[in-house]
CSV table of C-alpha atoms and ligand atoms in Angstrom, one decimal:
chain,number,residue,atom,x,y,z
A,1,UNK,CA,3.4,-6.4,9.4
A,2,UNK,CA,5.5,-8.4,7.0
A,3,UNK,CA,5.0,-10.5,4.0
A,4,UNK,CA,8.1,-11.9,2.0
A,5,UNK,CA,8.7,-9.0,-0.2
A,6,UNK,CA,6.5,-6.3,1.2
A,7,UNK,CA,7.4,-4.7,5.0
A,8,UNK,CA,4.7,-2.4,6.4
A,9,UNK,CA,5.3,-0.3,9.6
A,10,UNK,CA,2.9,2.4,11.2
A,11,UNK,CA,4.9,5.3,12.0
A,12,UNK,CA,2.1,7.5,14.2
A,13,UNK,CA,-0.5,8.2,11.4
A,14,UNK,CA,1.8,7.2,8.6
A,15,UNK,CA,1.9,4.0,6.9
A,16,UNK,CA,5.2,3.1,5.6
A,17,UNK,CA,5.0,0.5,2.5
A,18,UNK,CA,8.3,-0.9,1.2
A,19,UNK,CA,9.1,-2.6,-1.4
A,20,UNK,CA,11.8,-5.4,-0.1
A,21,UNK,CA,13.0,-7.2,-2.9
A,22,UNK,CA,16.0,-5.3,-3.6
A,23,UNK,CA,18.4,-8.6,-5.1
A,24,UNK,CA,15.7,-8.7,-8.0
A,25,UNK,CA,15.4,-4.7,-7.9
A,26,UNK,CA,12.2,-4.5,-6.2
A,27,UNK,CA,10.0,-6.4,-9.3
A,28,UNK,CA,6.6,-7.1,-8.7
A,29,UNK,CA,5.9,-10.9,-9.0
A,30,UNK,CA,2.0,-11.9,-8.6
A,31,UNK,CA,2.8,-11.9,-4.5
A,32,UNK,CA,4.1,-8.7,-4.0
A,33,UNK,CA,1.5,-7.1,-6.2
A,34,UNK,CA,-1.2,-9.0,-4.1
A,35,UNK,CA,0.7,-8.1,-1.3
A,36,UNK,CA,0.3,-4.0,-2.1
A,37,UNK,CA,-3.3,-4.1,-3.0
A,38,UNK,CA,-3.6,-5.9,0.5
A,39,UNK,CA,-2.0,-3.8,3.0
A,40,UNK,CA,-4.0,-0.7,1.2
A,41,UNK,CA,-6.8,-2.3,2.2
A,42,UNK,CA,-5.5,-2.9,5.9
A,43,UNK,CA,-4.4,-0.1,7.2
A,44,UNK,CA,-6.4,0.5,10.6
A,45,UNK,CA,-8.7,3.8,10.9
A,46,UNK,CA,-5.3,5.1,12.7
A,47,UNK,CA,-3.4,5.7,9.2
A,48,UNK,CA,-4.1,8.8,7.5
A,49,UNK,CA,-1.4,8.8,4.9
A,50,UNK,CA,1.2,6.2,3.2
A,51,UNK,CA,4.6,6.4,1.9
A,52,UNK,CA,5.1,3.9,-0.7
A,53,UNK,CA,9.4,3.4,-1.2
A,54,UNK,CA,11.4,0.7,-2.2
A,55,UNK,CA,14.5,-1.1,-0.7
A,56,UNK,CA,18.1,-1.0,-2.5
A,57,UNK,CA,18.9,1.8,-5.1
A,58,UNK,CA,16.0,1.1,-7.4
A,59,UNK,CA,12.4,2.1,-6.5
A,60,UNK,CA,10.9,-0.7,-8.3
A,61,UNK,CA,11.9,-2.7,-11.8
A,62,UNK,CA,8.4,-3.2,-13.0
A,63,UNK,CA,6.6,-6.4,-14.0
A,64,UNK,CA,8.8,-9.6,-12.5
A,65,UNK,CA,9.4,-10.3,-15.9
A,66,UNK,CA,10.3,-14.6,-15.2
A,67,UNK,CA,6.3,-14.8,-14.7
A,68,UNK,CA,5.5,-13.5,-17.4
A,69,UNK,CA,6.4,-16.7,-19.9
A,70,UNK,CA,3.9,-19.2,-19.7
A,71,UNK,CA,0.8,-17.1,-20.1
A,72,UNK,CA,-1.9,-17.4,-22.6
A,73,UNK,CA,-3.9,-14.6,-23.3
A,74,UNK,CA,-6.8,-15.4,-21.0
A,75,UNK,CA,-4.4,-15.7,-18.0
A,76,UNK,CA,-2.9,-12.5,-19.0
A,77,UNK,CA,-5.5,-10.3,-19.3
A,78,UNK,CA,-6.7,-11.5,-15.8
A,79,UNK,CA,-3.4,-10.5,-14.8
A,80,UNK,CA,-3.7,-7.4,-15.8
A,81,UNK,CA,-6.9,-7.0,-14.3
A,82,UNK,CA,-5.1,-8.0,-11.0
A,83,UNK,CA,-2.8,-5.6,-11.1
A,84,UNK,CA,-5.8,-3.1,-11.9
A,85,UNK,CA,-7.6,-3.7,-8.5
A,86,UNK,CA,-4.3,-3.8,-6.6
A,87,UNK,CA,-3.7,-0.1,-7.6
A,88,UNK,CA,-6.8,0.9,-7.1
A,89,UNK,CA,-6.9,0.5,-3.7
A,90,UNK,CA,-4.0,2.9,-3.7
A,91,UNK,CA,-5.5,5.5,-5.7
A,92,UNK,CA,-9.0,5.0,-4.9
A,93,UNK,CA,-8.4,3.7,-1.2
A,94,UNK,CA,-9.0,5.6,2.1
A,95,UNK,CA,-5.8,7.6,2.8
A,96,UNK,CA,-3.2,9.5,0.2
A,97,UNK,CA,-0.3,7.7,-1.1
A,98,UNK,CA,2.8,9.6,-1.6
A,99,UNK,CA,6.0,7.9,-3.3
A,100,UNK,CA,9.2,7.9,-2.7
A,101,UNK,CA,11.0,7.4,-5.8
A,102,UNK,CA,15.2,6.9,-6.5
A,103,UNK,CA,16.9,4.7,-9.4
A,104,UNK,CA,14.5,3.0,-11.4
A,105,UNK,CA,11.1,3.9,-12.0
A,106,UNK,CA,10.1,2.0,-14.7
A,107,UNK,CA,7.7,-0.1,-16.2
A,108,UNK,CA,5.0,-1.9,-13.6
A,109,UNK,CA,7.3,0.7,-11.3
A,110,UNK,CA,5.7,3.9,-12.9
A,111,UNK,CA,2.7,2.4,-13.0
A,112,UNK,CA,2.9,2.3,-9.1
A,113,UNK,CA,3.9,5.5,-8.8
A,114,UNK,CA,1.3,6.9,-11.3
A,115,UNK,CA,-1.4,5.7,-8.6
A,116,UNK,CA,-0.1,7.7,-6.2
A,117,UNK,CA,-1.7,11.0,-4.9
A,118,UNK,CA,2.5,12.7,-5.1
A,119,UNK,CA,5.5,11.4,-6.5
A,120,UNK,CA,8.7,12.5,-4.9
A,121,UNK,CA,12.1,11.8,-6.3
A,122,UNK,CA,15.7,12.0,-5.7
A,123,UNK,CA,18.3,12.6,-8.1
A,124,UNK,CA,19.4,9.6,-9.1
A,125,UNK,CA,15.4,8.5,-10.4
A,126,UNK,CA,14.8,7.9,-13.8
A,127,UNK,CA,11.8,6.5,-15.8
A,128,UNK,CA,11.3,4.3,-18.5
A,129,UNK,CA,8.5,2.1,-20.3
A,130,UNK,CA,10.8,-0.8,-21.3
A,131,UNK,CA,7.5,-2.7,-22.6
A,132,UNK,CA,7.7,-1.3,-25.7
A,133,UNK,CA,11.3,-3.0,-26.7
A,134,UNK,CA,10.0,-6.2,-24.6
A,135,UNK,CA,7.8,-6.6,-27.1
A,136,UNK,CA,4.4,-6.5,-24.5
A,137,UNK,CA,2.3,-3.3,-23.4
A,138,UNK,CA,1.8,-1.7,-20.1
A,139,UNK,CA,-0.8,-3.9,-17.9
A,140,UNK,CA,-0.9,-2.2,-14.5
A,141,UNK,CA,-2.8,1.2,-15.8
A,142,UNK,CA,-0.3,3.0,-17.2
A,143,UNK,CA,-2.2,3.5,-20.7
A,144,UNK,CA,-5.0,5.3,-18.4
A,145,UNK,CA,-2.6,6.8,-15.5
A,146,UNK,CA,0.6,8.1,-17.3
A,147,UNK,CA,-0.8,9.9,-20.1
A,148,UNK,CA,-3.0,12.2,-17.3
A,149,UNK,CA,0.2,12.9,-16.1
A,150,UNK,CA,2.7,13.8,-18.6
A,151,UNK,CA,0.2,13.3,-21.8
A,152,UNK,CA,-0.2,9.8,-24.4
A,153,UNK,CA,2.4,11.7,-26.9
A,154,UNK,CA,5.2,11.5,-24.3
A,155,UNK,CA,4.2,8.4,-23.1
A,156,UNK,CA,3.9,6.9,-26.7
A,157,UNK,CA,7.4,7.9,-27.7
A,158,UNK,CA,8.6,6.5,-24.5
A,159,UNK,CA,7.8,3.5,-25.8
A,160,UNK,CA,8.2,3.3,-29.3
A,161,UNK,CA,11.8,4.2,-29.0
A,162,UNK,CA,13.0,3.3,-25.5
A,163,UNK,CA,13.9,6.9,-23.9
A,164,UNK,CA,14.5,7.1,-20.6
A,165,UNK,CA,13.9,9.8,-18.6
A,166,UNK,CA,16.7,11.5,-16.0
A,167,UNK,CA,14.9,12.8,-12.6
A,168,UNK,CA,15.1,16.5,-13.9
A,169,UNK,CA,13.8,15.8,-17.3
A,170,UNK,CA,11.1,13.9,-15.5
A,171,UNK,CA,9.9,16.5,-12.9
A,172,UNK,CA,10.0,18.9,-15.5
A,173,UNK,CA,7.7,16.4,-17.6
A,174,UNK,CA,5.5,15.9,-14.7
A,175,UNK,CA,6.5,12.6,-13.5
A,176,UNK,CA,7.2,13.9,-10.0
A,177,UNK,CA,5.8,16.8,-8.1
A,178,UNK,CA,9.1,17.1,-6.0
A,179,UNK,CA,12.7,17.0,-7.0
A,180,UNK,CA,15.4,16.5,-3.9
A,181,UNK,CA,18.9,15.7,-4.1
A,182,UNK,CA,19.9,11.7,-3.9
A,183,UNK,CA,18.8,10.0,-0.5
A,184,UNK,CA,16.4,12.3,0.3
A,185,UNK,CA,12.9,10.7,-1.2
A,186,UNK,CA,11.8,8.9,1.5
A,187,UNK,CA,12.3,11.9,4.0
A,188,UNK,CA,10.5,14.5,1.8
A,189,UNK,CA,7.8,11.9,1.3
A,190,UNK,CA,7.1,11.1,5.2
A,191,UNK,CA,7.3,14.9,5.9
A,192,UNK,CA,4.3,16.0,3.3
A,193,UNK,CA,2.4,12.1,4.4
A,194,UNK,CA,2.8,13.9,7.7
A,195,UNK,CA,1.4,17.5,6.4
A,196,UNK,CA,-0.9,15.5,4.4
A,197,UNK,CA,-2.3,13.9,7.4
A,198,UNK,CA,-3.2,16.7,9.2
A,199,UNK,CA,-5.9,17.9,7.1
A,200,UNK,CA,-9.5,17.4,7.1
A,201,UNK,CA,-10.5,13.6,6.5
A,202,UNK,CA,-13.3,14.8,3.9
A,203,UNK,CA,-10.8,17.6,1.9
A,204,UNK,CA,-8.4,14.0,1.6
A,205,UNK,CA,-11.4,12.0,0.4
A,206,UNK,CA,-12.4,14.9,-2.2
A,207,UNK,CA,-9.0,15.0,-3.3
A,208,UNK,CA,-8.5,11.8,-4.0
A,209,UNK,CA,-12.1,10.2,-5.0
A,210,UNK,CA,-14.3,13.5,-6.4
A,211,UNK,CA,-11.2,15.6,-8.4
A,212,UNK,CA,-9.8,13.1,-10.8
A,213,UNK,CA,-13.3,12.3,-11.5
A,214,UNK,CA,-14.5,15.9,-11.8
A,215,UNK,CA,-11.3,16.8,-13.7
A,216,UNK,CA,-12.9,14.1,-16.7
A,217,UNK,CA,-16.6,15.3,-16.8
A,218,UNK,CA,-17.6,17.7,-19.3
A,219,UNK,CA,-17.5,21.0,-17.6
A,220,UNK,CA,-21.2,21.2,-16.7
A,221,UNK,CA,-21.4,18.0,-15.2
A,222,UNK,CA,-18.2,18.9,-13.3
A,223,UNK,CA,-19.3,22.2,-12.3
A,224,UNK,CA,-22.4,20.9,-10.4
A,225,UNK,CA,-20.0,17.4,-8.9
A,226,UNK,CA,-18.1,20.1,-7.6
A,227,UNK,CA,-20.9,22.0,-6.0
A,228,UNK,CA,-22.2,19.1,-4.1
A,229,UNK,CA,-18.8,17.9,-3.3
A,230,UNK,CA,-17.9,21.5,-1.5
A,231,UNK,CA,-21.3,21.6,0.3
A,232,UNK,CA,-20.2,18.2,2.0
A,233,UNK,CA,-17.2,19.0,2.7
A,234,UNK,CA,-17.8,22.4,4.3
A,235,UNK,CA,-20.9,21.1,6.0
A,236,UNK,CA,-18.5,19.1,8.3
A,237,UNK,CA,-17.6,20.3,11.6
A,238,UNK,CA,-13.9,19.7,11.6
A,239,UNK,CA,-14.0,22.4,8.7
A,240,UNK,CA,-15.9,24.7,10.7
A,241,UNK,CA,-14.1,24.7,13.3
A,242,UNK,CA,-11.4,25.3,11.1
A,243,UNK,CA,-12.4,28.3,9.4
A,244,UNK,CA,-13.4,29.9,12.8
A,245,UNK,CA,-9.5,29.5,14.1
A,246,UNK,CA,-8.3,31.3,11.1
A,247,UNK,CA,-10.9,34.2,11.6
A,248,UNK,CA,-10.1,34.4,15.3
A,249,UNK,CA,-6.4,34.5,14.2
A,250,UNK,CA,-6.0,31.3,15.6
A,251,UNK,CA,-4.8,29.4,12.3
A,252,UNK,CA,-1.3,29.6,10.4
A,253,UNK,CA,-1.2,32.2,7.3
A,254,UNK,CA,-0.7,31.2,3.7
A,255,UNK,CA,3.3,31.6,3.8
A,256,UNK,CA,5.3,31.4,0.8
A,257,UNK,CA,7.4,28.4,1.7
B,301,1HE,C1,14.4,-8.6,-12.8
B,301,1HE,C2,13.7,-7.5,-13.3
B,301,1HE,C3,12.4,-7.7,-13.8
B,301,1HE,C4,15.7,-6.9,-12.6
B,301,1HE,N1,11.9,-8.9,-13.7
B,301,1HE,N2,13.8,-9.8,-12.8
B,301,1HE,N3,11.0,-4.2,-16.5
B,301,1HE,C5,12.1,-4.1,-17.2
B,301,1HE,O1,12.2,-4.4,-18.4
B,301,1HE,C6,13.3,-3.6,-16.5
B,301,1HE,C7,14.3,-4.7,-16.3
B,301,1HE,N4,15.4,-4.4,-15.4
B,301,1HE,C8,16.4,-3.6,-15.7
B,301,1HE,O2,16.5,-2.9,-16.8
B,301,1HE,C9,17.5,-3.5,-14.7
B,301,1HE,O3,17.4,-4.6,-13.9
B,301,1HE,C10,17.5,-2.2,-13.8
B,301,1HE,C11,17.9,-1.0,-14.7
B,301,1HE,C12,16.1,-2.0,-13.2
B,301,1HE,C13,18.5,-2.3,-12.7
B,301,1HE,O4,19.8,-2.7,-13.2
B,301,1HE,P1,20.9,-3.3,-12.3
B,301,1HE,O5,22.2,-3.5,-13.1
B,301,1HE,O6,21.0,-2.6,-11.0
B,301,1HE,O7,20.3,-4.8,-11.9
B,301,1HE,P2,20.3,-6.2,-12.8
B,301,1HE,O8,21.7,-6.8,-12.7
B,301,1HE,O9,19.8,-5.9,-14.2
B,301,1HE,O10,19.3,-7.0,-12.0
B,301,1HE,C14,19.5,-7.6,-10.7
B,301,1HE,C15,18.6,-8.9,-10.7
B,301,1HE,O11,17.3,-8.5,-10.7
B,301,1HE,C16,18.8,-9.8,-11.9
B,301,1HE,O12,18.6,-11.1,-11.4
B,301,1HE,P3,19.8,-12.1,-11.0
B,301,1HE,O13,19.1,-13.4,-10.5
B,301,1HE,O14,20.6,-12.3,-12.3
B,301,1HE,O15,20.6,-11.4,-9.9
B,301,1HE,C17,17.7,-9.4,-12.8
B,301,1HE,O16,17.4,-10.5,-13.7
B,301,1HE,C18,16.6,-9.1,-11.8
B,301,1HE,N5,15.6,-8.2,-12.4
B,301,1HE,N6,14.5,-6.4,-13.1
B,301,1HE,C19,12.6,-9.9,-13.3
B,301,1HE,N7,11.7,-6.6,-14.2
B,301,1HE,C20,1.6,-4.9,-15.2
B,301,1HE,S1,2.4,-4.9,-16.7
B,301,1HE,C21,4.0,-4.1,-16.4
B,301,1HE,C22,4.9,-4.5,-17.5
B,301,1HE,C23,6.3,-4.2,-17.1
B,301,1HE,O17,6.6,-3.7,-16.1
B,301,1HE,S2,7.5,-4.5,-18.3
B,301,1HE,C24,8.9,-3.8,-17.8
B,301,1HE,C25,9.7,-4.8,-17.0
């Protein structure tokens, strides 16, 4: 399945979602952005896990800033609120997203990869919040997403004063889970979307839909989400049968990788 700037392929239980606008470094126009929040809500009951990557040697250039121009403030808030639903059907969707990142990660681009469940990135990735010297604001969820990630301080002075971040500055910040040398995102990525996929349907849905929900309750609140929550999961038979094969010495150890 194609659209103009978006190509998706089913690889077994993997969906692969790439950005293919690589002439205008992979920016998100109003099409491509539809485009994203509607192959997240497409994939067939097959998919279990997507890699979300992007063509050419940037991961993704942000807002397509030549759109941007003739709004007024009622057409840009909508906007924004367009790009909100879009990524939340990949955070808040039915299977774990995992990115591939390399070259640019910035703007709009970070705020693709911040919906993500894992962020994996090569050595050539770096981020940046280029709103702030554009003279606009981040539109796509970045004021909610980045700063659970890497805190509002960092992301603040990314913006007030343009700094970029180089891939090992920005693993080290918490940008990206995984750090692998140049090339090698999209590989990584498909390997744990494969890993990913073989766990229990319900510990994927918990993960993604009941933890970064827990993790914001007040504690007692969260303690008694997380009750319910484990009783579900545990209840189902997948995970039963999975606890038996580890007690019959069916199941792999924990290994230190
Ligand atoms: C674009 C865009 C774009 C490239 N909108 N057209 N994002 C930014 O402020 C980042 C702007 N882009 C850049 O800083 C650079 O393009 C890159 C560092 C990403 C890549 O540099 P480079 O030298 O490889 O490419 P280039 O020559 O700058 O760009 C190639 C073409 O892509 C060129 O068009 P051409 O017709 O002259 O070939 C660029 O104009 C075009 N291009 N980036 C439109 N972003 C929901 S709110 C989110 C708010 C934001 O994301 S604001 C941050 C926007």
């Amino acid at each position: 399945m194609t659209t103009q700037d978006l190509h998706i392929e089913l690889r077994g239980a993997i969906a692969v979602v790439r950005l293919t606008r690589a002439a205008k470094r992979n920016a998100i126009n109003d099409g491509l952005i539809l485009a994203i929040r509607d192959a997240f809500m497409g994939f067939p009951d097959t998919v279990r896990a997507a890699v979300v990557d992007g063509d050419g040697d940037h991961f993704c250039a942000g807002l397509d800033l030549s759109e941007i121009k003739e709004r007024d403030a009622g057409q840009g808030m909508h906007h924004s609120r367009m790009w909100h639903a879009a990524l939340q059907e990949v955070q808040f969707g039915r299977v774990p997203a995992i990115a591939a990142l390399h070259g640019a990660v910035v703007g709009g681009g970070l705020e693709l990869a911040s919906a993500c469940h894992i962020r994996v990135a090569d050595e050539t990735t770096f981020y940046a919040l280029p709103e702030g010297s554009r003279g606009i604001f981040v539109g796509g969820g970045g004021s909610v997403r980045i700063p659970r990630l890497v805190g509002a301080a960092r992301m603040a002075d990314m913006m007030f004063t343009g700094r970029v971040y180089d891939a090992a500055e920005g693993e080290r910040a918490g940008f990206a889970q995984y750090l692998v040398p140049k090339g090698e995102a999209f590989t990584r990525a498909l390997a744990i979307a494969e890993r990913v996929a073989q766990n229990a349907p319900l510990t994927n849905y918990a993960l993604m839909h009941a933890l970064p929900r827990i993790a914001e309750q007040p504690a007692d609140q969260g303690f008694l989400t997380e009750a319910l929550i484990s009783a579900i999961v545990q209840s189902a038979p997948e995970a039963k049968d999975r606890v038996r094969a580890f007690l019959e010495g069916r199941a792999a150890k924990v290994q230190k990788q």
